[in-house]
Structures are given as structure tokens and as C-alpha cells.
Tab-separated table of C-alpha atoms and ligand atoms in Angstrom:
chain	number	residue	atom	x	y	z
A	1	MET	CA	0.042	0.099	-0.132
A	2	VAL	CA	1.529	3.506	-1.019
A	3	ARG	CA	1.653	5.748	2.137
A	4	LEU	CA	2.446	9.341	1.102
A	5	ASN	CA	4.684	11.147	3.267
A	6	SER	CA	6.288	8.024	5.102
A	7	HIS	CA	9.532	9.262	5.178
A	8	PRO	CA	10.784	12.886	4.817
A	9	SER	CA	12.516	13.231	1.538
A	10	GLY	CA	13.938	16.563	0.630
A	11	ARG	CA	15.814	18.474	3.093
A	12	HIS	CA	14.797	19.555	6.588
A	13	PHE	CA	13.634	23.371	6.861
A	14	LEU	CA	15.504	24.553	10.281
A	15	GLN	CA	13.447	27.735	10.402
A	16	ILE	CA	14.049	28.182	14.157
A	17	PRO	CA	16.071	31.339	15.026
A	18	GLY	CA	19.311	29.343	15.341
A	19	PRO	CA	20.854	26.988	15.141
A	20	THR	CA	20.331	27.937	11.596
A	21	ASN	CA	20.935	26.043	8.481
A	22	VAL	CA	24.542	25.199	7.730
A	23	PRO	CA	25.673	26.147	4.098
A	24	ASP	CA	27.603	23.257	2.081
A	25	ARG	CA	30.573	25.364	1.761
A	26	VAL	CA	30.662	25.625	5.526
A	27	LEU	CA	30.108	22.001	6.015
A	28	ARG	CA	32.760	20.952	3.525
A	29	ALA	CA	35.269	23.293	5.499
A	30	ILE	CA	34.416	21.420	8.434
A	31	ASP	CA	34.872	17.997	6.979
A	32	HIS	CA	38.480	18.133	7.005
A	33	PRO	CA	40.914	16.087	8.906
A	34	THR	CA	41.668	17.312	12.352
A	35	ILE	CA	45.135	18.851	12.488
A	36	ASP	CA	47.868	19.545	15.166
A	37	HIS	CA	46.558	22.482	16.964
A	38	ARG	CA	50.267	23.371	17.931
A	39	GLY	CA	51.811	22.797	14.419
A	40	PRO	CA	52.317	25.619	11.714
A	41	GLU	CA	49.388	24.829	9.703
A	42	PHE	CA	46.891	25.632	12.474
A	43	GLN	CA	48.704	28.743	13.139
A	44	GLN	CA	47.643	29.932	9.588
A	45	LEU	CA	44.229	29.235	10.159
A	46	GLY	CA	44.234	30.714	13.471
A	47	LYS	CA	45.896	33.747	12.633
A	48	LYS	CA	43.183	34.080	9.679
A	49	VAL	CA	39.947	33.550	11.659
A	50	LEU	CA	41.264	35.747	14.278
A	51	ALA	CA	41.512	38.428	11.741
A	52	ASP	CA	38.440	37.736	9.734
A	53	VAL	CA	36.428	37.623	12.680
A	54	ARG	CA	36.966	40.953	13.902
A	55	LYS	CA	35.779	42.366	10.788
A	56	ILE	CA	32.523	40.901	11.385
A	57	PHE	CA	32.425	42.383	14.916
A	58	GLN	CA	33.200	45.419	13.122
A	59	THR	CA	36.223	45.857	15.362
A	60	VAL	CA	39.989	46.085	15.435
A	61	GLN	CA	40.103	44.707	19.266
A	62	PRO	CA	40.882	41.249	20.082
A	63	VAL	CA	37.875	38.896	19.499
A	64	VAL	CA	38.412	35.888	22.249
A	65	ILE	CA	36.878	32.545	20.750
A	66	TYR	CA	35.648	29.979	23.316
A	67	PRO	CA	34.765	26.062	22.496
A	68	ALA	CA	31.350	26.586	24.046
A	69	SER	CA	27.839	27.645	23.404
A	70	GLY	CA	26.777	31.267	23.792
A	71	THR	CA	25.720	30.902	27.440
A	72	GLY	CA	29.625	30.361	28.207
A	73	ALA	CA	30.281	33.639	26.541
A	74	TRP	CA	27.736	35.367	28.819
A	75	GLU	CA	29.776	33.871	31.820
A	76	ALA	CA	33.258	34.942	30.098
A	77	ALA	CA	32.064	38.801	29.829
A	78	LEU	CA	30.754	38.888	33.225
A	79	VAL	CA	33.684	37.036	35.303
A	80	ASN	CA	36.496	38.966	33.332
A	81	THR	CA	35.251	42.411	34.192
A	82	LEU	CA	33.367	41.956	37.451
A	83	SER	CA	33.766	41.337	41.211
A	84	PRO	CA	31.607	39.560	43.613
A	85	GLY	CA	28.539	41.958	44.913
A	86	ASP	CA	29.053	44.603	41.922
A	87	ARG	CA	25.900	46.009	40.829
A	88	VAL	CA	24.973	45.535	36.933
A	89	LEU	CA	21.970	47.257	35.212
A	90	MET	CA	20.219	44.890	32.779
A	91	PHE	CA	17.059	45.256	30.736
A	92	GLU	CA	13.964	42.752	30.604
A	93	THR	CA	13.833	42.296	26.834
A	94	GLY	CA	12.659	39.006	27.076
A	95	HIS	CA	13.912	35.244	27.797
A	96	PHE	CA	17.503	35.561	27.116
A	97	ALA	CA	17.895	38.959	28.891
A	98	SER	CA	16.239	36.999	31.994
A	99	LEU	CA	18.554	34.188	31.654
A	100	TRP	CA	21.799	36.372	31.581
A	101	LYS	CA	20.418	38.305	34.762
A	102	LYS	CA	19.743	35.016	36.265
A	103	MET	CA	23.478	33.838	35.548
A	104	ALA	CA	24.832	37.107	37.019
A	105	GLU	CA	22.904	36.437	40.411
A	106	LYS	CA	24.115	32.776	40.361
A	107	LEU	CA	27.953	34.325	40.011
A	108	GLY	CA	27.296	36.774	43.040
A	109	LEU	CA	26.531	39.948	41.088
A	110	GLN	CA	23.511	42.257	42.192
A	111	PRO	CA	21.548	42.770	38.912
A	112	GLU	CA	18.975	45.676	38.753
A	113	PHE	CA	16.573	44.361	36.322
A	114	LEU	CA	14.802	47.210	34.537
A	115	VAL	CA	11.080	45.573	33.594
A	116	GLY	CA	10.160	45.328	30.035
A	117	ASP	CA	7.104	44.057	28.607
A	118	TRP	CA	8.677	41.596	25.978
A	119	ARG	CA	7.220	43.509	22.972
A	120	HIS	CA	9.678	46.450	23.066
A	121	GLY	CA	13.448	46.713	23.085
A	122	VAL	CA	15.769	48.440	25.517
A	123	ASP	CA	14.764	51.775	26.792
A	124	ALA	CA	17.825	53.758	26.840
A	125	ALA	CA	16.304	56.780	28.266
A	126	ALA	CA	15.523	54.721	31.454
A	127	ILE	CA	19.112	53.222	31.482
A	128	GLY	CA	20.357	56.975	31.337
A	129	ALA	CA	18.028	57.962	34.121
A	130	HIS	CA	19.085	55.027	36.313
A	131	LEU	CA	22.790	55.930	35.712
A	132	VAL	CA	22.332	59.633	36.529
A	133	ALA	CA	20.683	58.539	39.954
A	134	ASP	CA	23.582	56.412	40.534
A	135	SER	CA	25.710	59.368	41.351
A	136	ALA	CA	28.523	57.321	43.392
A	137	HIS	CA	29.105	54.966	40.231
A	138	ALA	CA	28.264	51.664	42.097
A	139	ILE	CA	26.879	50.222	38.892
A	140	LYS	CA	29.871	48.671	37.293
A	141	ALA	CA	28.129	47.430	33.897
A	142	VAL	CA	25.221	47.769	31.600
A	143	CYS	CA	24.301	44.386	30.093
A	144	VAL	CA	21.639	44.492	27.185
A	145	VAL	CA	20.687	41.869	24.267
A	146	HIS	CA	20.930	43.454	20.832
A	147	ASN	CA	18.626	40.935	19.057
A	148	GLU	CA	16.216	39.492	21.815
A	149	THR	CA	15.670	35.926	19.942
A	150	SER	CA	12.287	35.285	22.136
A	151	THR	CA	10.480	38.252	20.965
A	152	GLY	CA	11.861	39.397	17.697
A	153	VAL	CA	12.930	42.823	18.749
A	154	THR	CA	16.055	44.472	18.142
A	155	SER	CA	17.416	47.121	20.250
A	156	ASP	CA	19.375	50.074	19.719
A	157	ILE	CA	22.674	49.754	20.908
A	158	ALA	CA	24.024	53.371	19.728
A	159	ALA	CA	21.106	54.700	21.507
A	160	VAL	CA	22.254	52.884	24.968
A	161	ARG	CA	25.914	54.198	24.021
A	162	ARG	CA	24.662	57.514	24.036
A	163	ALA	CA	22.638	57.314	27.207
A	164	ILE	CA	25.629	55.878	29.234
A	165	ASP	CA	27.710	58.945	27.908
A	166	ALA	CA	24.986	61.603	28.345
A	167	ALA	CA	25.002	60.249	32.153
A	168	GLY	CA	28.663	60.694	32.270
A	169	HIS	CA	28.783	57.400	33.852
A	170	PRO	CA	31.942	55.159	33.738
A	171	ALA	CA	29.927	51.728	33.584
A	172	LEU	CA	31.173	49.120	31.298
A	173	LEU	CA	28.734	48.500	28.319
A	174	LEU	CA	28.530	44.580	27.667
A	175	VAL	CA	25.927	43.496	24.647
A	176	ASP	CA	24.881	39.974	23.605
A	177	THR	CA	24.762	39.763	19.850
A	178	ILE	CA	24.196	36.027	19.934
A	179	SER	CA	21.400	36.133	17.278
A	180	SER	CA	22.301	39.621	15.500
A	181	LEU	CA	26.025	38.857	14.531
A	182	GLY	CA	26.216	38.526	10.991
A	183	SER	CA	22.622	39.289	10.166
A	184	ILE	CA	22.110	42.855	11.993
A	185	ASP	CA	24.130	45.757	11.517
A	186	TYR	CA	26.535	45.676	14.501
A	187	ARG	CA	29.385	47.902	15.222
A	188	HIS	CA	31.593	46.943	18.207
A	189	ASP	CA	34.033	50.059	17.902
A	190	GLU	CA	31.927	52.664	16.662
A	191	TRP	CA	29.084	51.967	19.343
A	192	GLY	CA	31.881	51.787	22.040
A	193	VAL	CA	30.724	48.466	23.179
A	194	ASP	CA	33.067	46.888	26.003
A	195	VAL	CA	32.261	43.346	25.847
A	196	THR	CA	30.347	41.852	22.688
A	197	VAL	CA	29.020	38.387	23.377
A	198	SER	CA	28.209	36.165	20.387
A	199	GLY	CA	27.604	32.727	19.243
A	200	SER	CA	28.367	30.442	16.104
A	201	GLN	CA	25.136	29.047	15.423
A	202	LYS	CA	22.951	32.076	14.175
A	203	GLY	CA	24.274	34.426	11.830
A	204	LEU	CA	27.482	32.935	11.271
A	205	MET	CA	25.640	29.880	9.724
A	206	LEU	CA	27.972	27.339	11.938
A	207	PRO	CA	26.752	24.532	14.106
A	208	PRO	CA	26.540	25.407	17.439
A	209	GLY	CA	29.931	25.048	19.694
A	210	LEU	CA	31.846	28.375	19.140
A	211	SER	CA	31.268	31.474	21.233
A	212	PHE	CA	32.981	34.885	21.137
A	213	ASN	CA	33.886	37.763	23.552
A	214	ALA	CA	34.899	40.986	21.412
A	215	VAL	CA	36.509	43.130	24.261
A	216	SER	CA	37.685	46.677	24.249
A	217	PRO	CA	40.831	48.213	25.928
A	218	LYS	CA	38.648	49.149	28.686
A	219	ALA	CA	37.226	45.602	29.298
A	220	ILE	CA	40.714	44.755	29.309
A	221	ALA	CA	41.776	47.029	31.674
A	222	ALA	CA	38.898	46.000	33.928
A	223	MET	CA	40.210	42.548	34.269
A	224	SER	CA	43.088	43.546	36.579
A	225	SER	CA	40.493	44.361	39.328
A	226	ALA	CA	37.963	42.041	38.513
A	227	ARG	CA	37.556	39.431	41.325
A	228	LEU	CA	35.154	36.895	40.171
A	229	PRO	CA	36.767	33.668	39.976
A	230	ARG	CA	37.660	32.774	36.321
A	231	ALA	CA	40.062	29.948	35.001
A	232	PHE	CA	38.804	28.354	31.596
A	233	TRP	CA	37.196	31.725	30.622
A	234	GLY	CA	40.010	34.037	31.503
A	235	TRP	CA	41.025	36.491	28.298
A	236	ASP	CA	44.446	36.878	29.193
A	237	GLU	CA	45.847	33.514	28.464
A	238	ILE	CA	43.992	33.138	25.385
A	239	ILE	CA	44.885	36.738	23.865
A	240	GLU	CA	48.609	35.875	24.538
A	241	ALA	CA	48.343	32.783	22.645
A	242	ASN	CA	46.188	34.206	20.189
A	243	LYS	CA	49.033	36.642	19.101
A	244	ASN	CA	50.947	33.933	17.340
A	245	GLY	CA	47.480	32.310	16.093
A	246	TYR	CA	47.586	29.544	18.810
A	247	TRP	CA	45.080	29.087	21.817
A	248	SER	CA	46.141	28.272	25.542
A	249	TYR	CA	44.109	24.743	25.317
A	250	THR	CA	42.784	22.724	22.683
A	251	PRO	CA	40.573	24.823	20.185
A	252	ALA	CA	37.306	23.432	18.226
A	253	THR	CA	39.832	22.798	15.259
A	254	ASN	CA	37.216	21.769	12.685
A	255	LEU	CA	34.828	24.409	13.773
A	256	LEU	CA	37.550	27.064	13.120
A	257	TYR	CA	37.680	25.506	9.574
A	258	GLY	CA	34.005	26.310	9.235
A	259	LEU	CA	34.530	29.743	10.686
A	260	SER	CA	37.046	30.619	8.082
A	261	GLU	CA	34.463	29.646	5.412
A	262	ALA	CA	31.819	31.430	7.031
A	263	CYS	CA	33.827	34.619	7.402
A	264	ASP	CA	34.700	34.396	3.635
A	265	MET	CA	31.179	33.908	2.708
A	266	LEU	CA	30.018	36.999	4.817
A	267	LEU	CA	32.686	39.104	3.301
A	268	GLU	CA	32.477	38.004	0.270
A	269	GLU	CA	28.770	39.039	-0.184
A	270	GLY	CA	29.684	42.359	1.611
A	271	LEU	CA	28.223	43.071	5.223
A	272	ALA	CA	26.138	45.942	4.005
A	273	ASN	CA	24.418	43.388	1.561
A	274	VAL	CA	24.320	40.634	4.322
A	275	PHE	CA	22.138	43.024	6.440
A	276	ALA	CA	19.947	44.390	3.524
A	277	ARG	CA	19.136	40.980	2.643
A	278	HIS	CA	17.930	40.024	6.092
A	279	GLN	CA	16.045	43.326	6.162
A	280	ARG	CA	14.426	42.407	3.005
A	281	HIS	CA	13.410	38.704	3.693
A	282	ALA	CA	11.938	40.072	7.514
A	283	GLU	CA	9.758	42.605	5.536
A	284	ALA	CA	8.411	40.099	3.195
A	285	ALA	CA	7.782	37.737	6.183
A	286	ARG	CA	5.857	40.425	7.912
A	287	SER	CA	3.832	41.151	4.922
A	288	ALA	CA	2.815	37.459	5.333
A	289	VAL	CA	1.964	37.770	8.807
A	290	ARG	CA	-0.343	41.079	8.358
A	291	ALA	CA	-2.241	39.478	5.178
A	292	TRP	CA	-2.859	36.350	7.581
A	293	GLY	CA	-4.171	38.736	9.993
A	294	LEU	CA	-2.143	37.763	12.677
A	295	GLU	CA	-0.211	39.890	15.038
A	296	ILE	CA	3.545	40.676	14.927
A	297	LEU	CA	4.694	40.431	18.780
A	298	CYS	CA	7.086	43.313	18.260
A	299	GLN	CA	5.022	46.377	18.615
A	300	ASN	CA	7.452	48.931	17.465
A	301	PRO	CA	8.155	48.798	13.889
A	302	ALA	CA	11.651	50.609	14.530
A	303	GLU	CA	12.573	47.945	16.484
A	304	TYR	CA	11.150	44.691	14.135
A	305	SER	CA	13.971	42.102	13.939
A	306	PRO	CA	15.436	41.479	10.637
A	307	ALA	CA	16.457	37.835	12.076
A	308	LEU	CA	13.254	36.255	13.250
A	309	THR	CA	9.470	37.381	13.366
A	310	ALA	CA	7.856	35.992	16.589
A	311	VAL	CA	3.917	35.702	15.629
A	312	LEU	CA	1.017	35.645	18.134
A	313	LEU	CA	-1.838	33.200	17.993
A	314	PRO	CA	-5.277	34.205	18.588
A	315	GLU	CA	-6.536	33.539	22.267
A	316	GLY	CA	-7.289	29.857	22.839
A	317	HIS	CA	-5.070	28.426	20.080
A	318	ASN	CA	-1.830	26.745	21.018
A	319	ALA	CA	1.004	27.589	18.741
A	320	ASP	CA	2.971	24.272	19.558
A	321	ALA	CA	0.061	22.450	18.252
A	322	LEU	CA	0.786	24.434	15.022
A	323	ARG	CA	4.384	23.995	15.073
A	324	LYS	CA	3.469	20.276	15.648
A	325	VAL	CA	1.422	19.884	12.500
A	326	VAL	CA	4.319	21.820	10.424
A	327	LEU	CA	6.836	19.326	11.545
A	328	GLN	CA	4.497	16.182	10.931
A	329	HIS	CA	3.497	17.497	7.303
A	330	PHE	CA	6.004	19.533	5.851
A	331	ASN	CA	9.287	18.297	8.023
A	332	MET	CA	9.894	22.028	8.877
A	333	SER	CA	11.016	23.136	12.332
A	334	LEU	CA	9.419	26.696	13.807
A	335	GLY	CA	10.898	28.317	16.836
A	336	GLN	CA	8.797	27.689	20.086
A	337	GLY	CA	7.615	30.262	22.537
A	338	LEU	CA	9.861	30.645	25.464
A	339	SER	CA	9.050	30.869	29.152
A	340	LYS	CA	5.884	33.142	29.363
A	341	LEU	CA	5.458	33.028	25.637
A	342	SER	CA	5.108	29.255	25.694
A	343	GLY	CA	2.282	28.199	23.523
A	344	LYS	CA	1.440	31.881	22.607
A	345	VAL	CA	3.938	32.494	19.878
A	346	PHE	CA	5.917	30.783	17.011
A	347	ARG	CA	8.996	32.120	15.691
A	348	ILE	CA	10.188	32.255	12.185
A	349	GLY	CA	13.985	32.458	11.589
A	350	HIS	CA	14.675	34.144	8.467
A	351	LEU	CA	18.656	34.559	9.252
A	352	GLY	CA	21.524	33.017	8.203
A	353	ASP	CA	21.967	31.036	4.778
A	354	PHE	CA	18.687	32.125	3.548
A	355	ASN	CA	17.269	33.251	0.058
A	356	ASP	CA	13.812	34.235	-1.499
A	357	LEU	CA	12.860	30.636	-2.073
A	358	THR	CA	13.931	29.546	1.285
A	359	LEU	CA	11.555	32.313	2.714
A	360	MET	CA	8.602	30.960	0.472
A	361	GLY	CA	8.874	27.820	1.228
A	362	THR	CA	9.068	28.463	5.053
A	363	LEU	CA	5.765	30.654	4.637
A	364	ALA	CA	4.278	28.091	2.638
A	365	GLY	CA	4.576	25.665	5.405
A	366	VAL	CA	3.103	27.799	7.994
A	367	GLU	CA	0.038	29.111	5.771
A	368	MET	CA	-0.763	25.042	5.305
A	369	GLY	CA	-0.170	24.552	8.724
A	370	LEU	CA	-2.571	27.504	10.009
A	371	ALA	CA	-4.832	25.607	7.835
A	372	LEU	CA	-4.444	22.171	9.181
A	373	ALA	CA	-4.103	23.321	12.686
A	374	GLY	CA	-7.525	24.888	12.582
A	375	ILE	CA	-6.208	28.542	13.488
A	376	PRO	CA	-8.270	31.211	12.167
A	377	TYR	CA	-6.399	33.117	9.603
A	378	ARG	CA	-7.074	34.993	6.391
A	379	PRO	CA	-5.451	33.311	3.366
A	380	GLY	CA	-3.147	35.263	1.258
A	381	GLY	CA	-0.059	35.657	3.409
A	382	VAL	CA	2.141	33.866	0.944
A	383	GLN	CA	0.992	35.934	-2.216
A	384	ALA	CA	1.708	39.000	0.077
A	385	ALA	CA	5.303	37.749	0.589
A	386	LEU	CA	5.742	36.861	-3.117
A	387	ASP	CA	4.602	40.532	-3.965
A	388	SER	CA	6.971	42.144	-1.355
A	389	LEU	CA	9.790	40.172	-2.740
A	390	ARG	CA	8.984	40.705	-6.295
A	391	ALA	CA	8.648	44.581	-5.470
A	392	THR	CA	12.432	44.358	-4.259
A	393	ALA	CA	13.919	41.823	-6.341
A	394	VAL	CA	17.285	42.003	-7.407
A	395	PRO	CA	19.181	39.650	-9.442
A	396	HIS	CA	21.585	37.386	-7.408
A	397	GLY	CA	25.428	38.540	-7.756
A	398	LEU	CA	26.525	35.302	-9.394
A	399	ASN	CA	24.090	35.490	-12.219
A	400	ALA	CA	23.499	39.185	-12.573
A	401	ALA	CA	25.657	39.514	-15.618
B	1	PLP	N1	21.515	34.984	23.983
B	1	PLP	C1	20.597	34.977	23.003
B	1	PLP	C2	20.038	36.152	22.542
B	1	PLP	C3	20.393	33.733	22.469
B	1	PLP	O1	19.472	33.822	21.350
B	1	PLP	C4	20.816	32.296	23.072
B	1	PLP	C5	20.341	31.312	22.367
B	1	PLP	O2	19.366	31.039	21.469
B	1	PLP	C6	21.606	32.476	24.108
B	1	PLP	C7	21.931	33.892	24.433
B	1	PLP	C8	22.247	31.380	24.737
B	1	PLP	O3	23.089	30.933	23.780
B	1	PLP	P1	23.519	29.373	23.778
B	1	PLP	O4	21.973	28.693	23.723
B	1	PLP	O5	24.289	29.200	22.837
B	1	PLP	O6	24.086	29.050	25.251
């Protein structure tokens, strides 16, 4: 007896907001014999990735690369710069900002968490007012998430920098770019960020397993007085070994091959083009959501995320039931709602190795899923996205001639 769809053929659509689809070029680069991480061949690789990755962070400062997930790089940012009992100012943009705050508590810091509604970005004016009130300069760091992956809201980091400067406050600025780096314009040096935290598995198009701290001279100086215990995460020994292209412990050699290739891809496309591509796909995705009559979780259009869109379902409908139908019928993974958004939203990842047809396949899967899951919606989202893409169509670089 013929059973349709008994085995998933074709490629899985991994449309969560990271980990993202790993392009073939990166997979081929990782698929390479592991070499001696203290030998001359590795040294060339080390020097190349350490130079290239700075361009992605838009910095000339050191970028420390850890064999760890993003959570490790969060911890590294805190333990290298702060001391037990230090006050840190954080802003509740959503699930990930809340987790970073929880980590700060576990490490013995005293976070002051400015309350947010999970539908807006960081309120730079509120950060500024809080810092002005701290005339004794007891707050040692401001920690914010650039792109809140749980809500699809992108915050204005340059505005946070301006608020800190306007308050005349010496706090360090620590920024999580785990779901923005390589997808959304981000400028470590120009925006005066002291530690930029990032991870491999989203805009960098790599598997999970690498994470990053881009560090400013002020952050490095803070290390000498920072007393939180650190060993594995210490920047000093890694930066010292990196000067010769090596690490102070065994690096994730094969992921570094992948990183080298991913940097080549991003730099060949040009960062400005990468960011514009993400903006264009995000706008088309939002056209679909509006046409379906569903609500975009982010309430401020200036803060819409170019990397993902979180979609609210009508009261009484469960987003996880929709995600289950989409996975079962179309072999596509959509992002789930996290913590207080559980069951209420689903998240469409449109970042990384992604093009017009990936977006259209993704939106077609969502639209069919809405019908199959019995969720009230207006048909026409796919058409709206097609119209949006057609209105902004550009020939793809390789075939443009
Ligand atoms: N911060 C943000 C914004 C994230 O999106 C994530 C993971 O998705 C993390 C932190 C945690 O990173 P990881 O899961 O790689 O440890």
C-alpha cells in the first residue's frame, strides 16, 4: 500500500531562529582532517580566523573565541570584568535577557533589572535615568541583548551608548549579539561596546559550539581589578596565545575551519549586503503575517528584528500545536515560544544562509499549517510575501551579468 509522506524526503527546513541551516561550503570546510593545534598549519588557520572575525564584529580589538555555546560567552563577559557584589544594570527584553540576569545572580553579582514587556526593546532613556541617579557610580556594567531571540525585537545599541555617555557614567557596556551578529548591523568599535558576546550557530551559519567575546581596551583594563573567579574563561592567556595564532588550550579546530569559510562567505557578499538581505526577507515575512491577520509580537516597527519574526496566535489557540502539525506534515521546525510566551507565539527564523525561495518555502509551510491546525487566519500571506519580494527583486550576484 502506498503511504504518502511515510519518510521525509528533501531537506529538513530548520527555520528556528538558530541554530540555522549550515551552508554546504561551511559543511565541506568542517569536513577536514583534524590537525595538530600546535603546528604550523594550524597557526595559519588561527591567524586567519582571528583577523577575519574582527571584521564581522566591526572591530580592530581582540575577539576571544571559546569552544562553548553562547551561555559560556555570557559568563566570560561577566567574570573577566566584574567582582562579587558588583551592581549591574540589565534590561528585561525577554527570555534571554532574563537568563543572563539569572546567571549574574548565580555568580554573586547584584543585577538591577529594568522591567520590560517582552514586546519592546531596551529603553535607553530609562538606562540613562538610572545611571544619572547612581551618582556614586556603584553600577559597574550595563548588560543588554541586541536582538532578543525570544521576541523578535532588536534594540538600539548606539542609543544605549549615548545614554551612558550623556549620564557621564563609567559603567562598562556588555552586549549580547548571539542572534544578531552576521545578520543585523552591529558595530563593536563605533558603538563603544566593551564586551560583545556572540555565538556561532545563527548569523555565522555554523553549528553550535563556538562563542565569542570581542573586548575593548577598557574591558581588558577592568580585568586587573575583577575578582570573580575565572579559569577556563580568562581572556589573558587566550589573547596571549592568539598573538601567534594559537590557543592556550585545545581549540575546536574543525569549527574554526568552518568559521574561516563562513567569514569568507559573509565578506564576499559584503556585510552591508548581508544586512540588507535580512531586512528584505524580514519585511516580506511580516507582510505575510499581516495578510494572515495575525499579530507580530514586536510592537515598535523601528525595532522589528531582521533575523526572526515572532507571531502571536489568537487567544485559545496553541502555537505548539501549529508547530507540531508543520513538523509532521512539512518537515519544518519553527521556533517555540519561550517561558512566558510558551504556546502563545511561534517564531519564524529568517536568518543565516537564506534566500527568497527559502522564505517562500517557509511561509508556505506556515500557511498550510495554519489551515491544518484549524487556526483562524486569512489566506493570502504567501501571496503578500511574493508581492513584497517581487517589488524588491534583485538579481543574485553570481548570475547578474
Ligand atoms: N542569548 C541569545 C540572544 C540567544 O538567542 C541565545 C540562544 O539562543 C543565548 C543567549 C544562549 O546561547 P546558547 O544557547 O548558545 O548557550
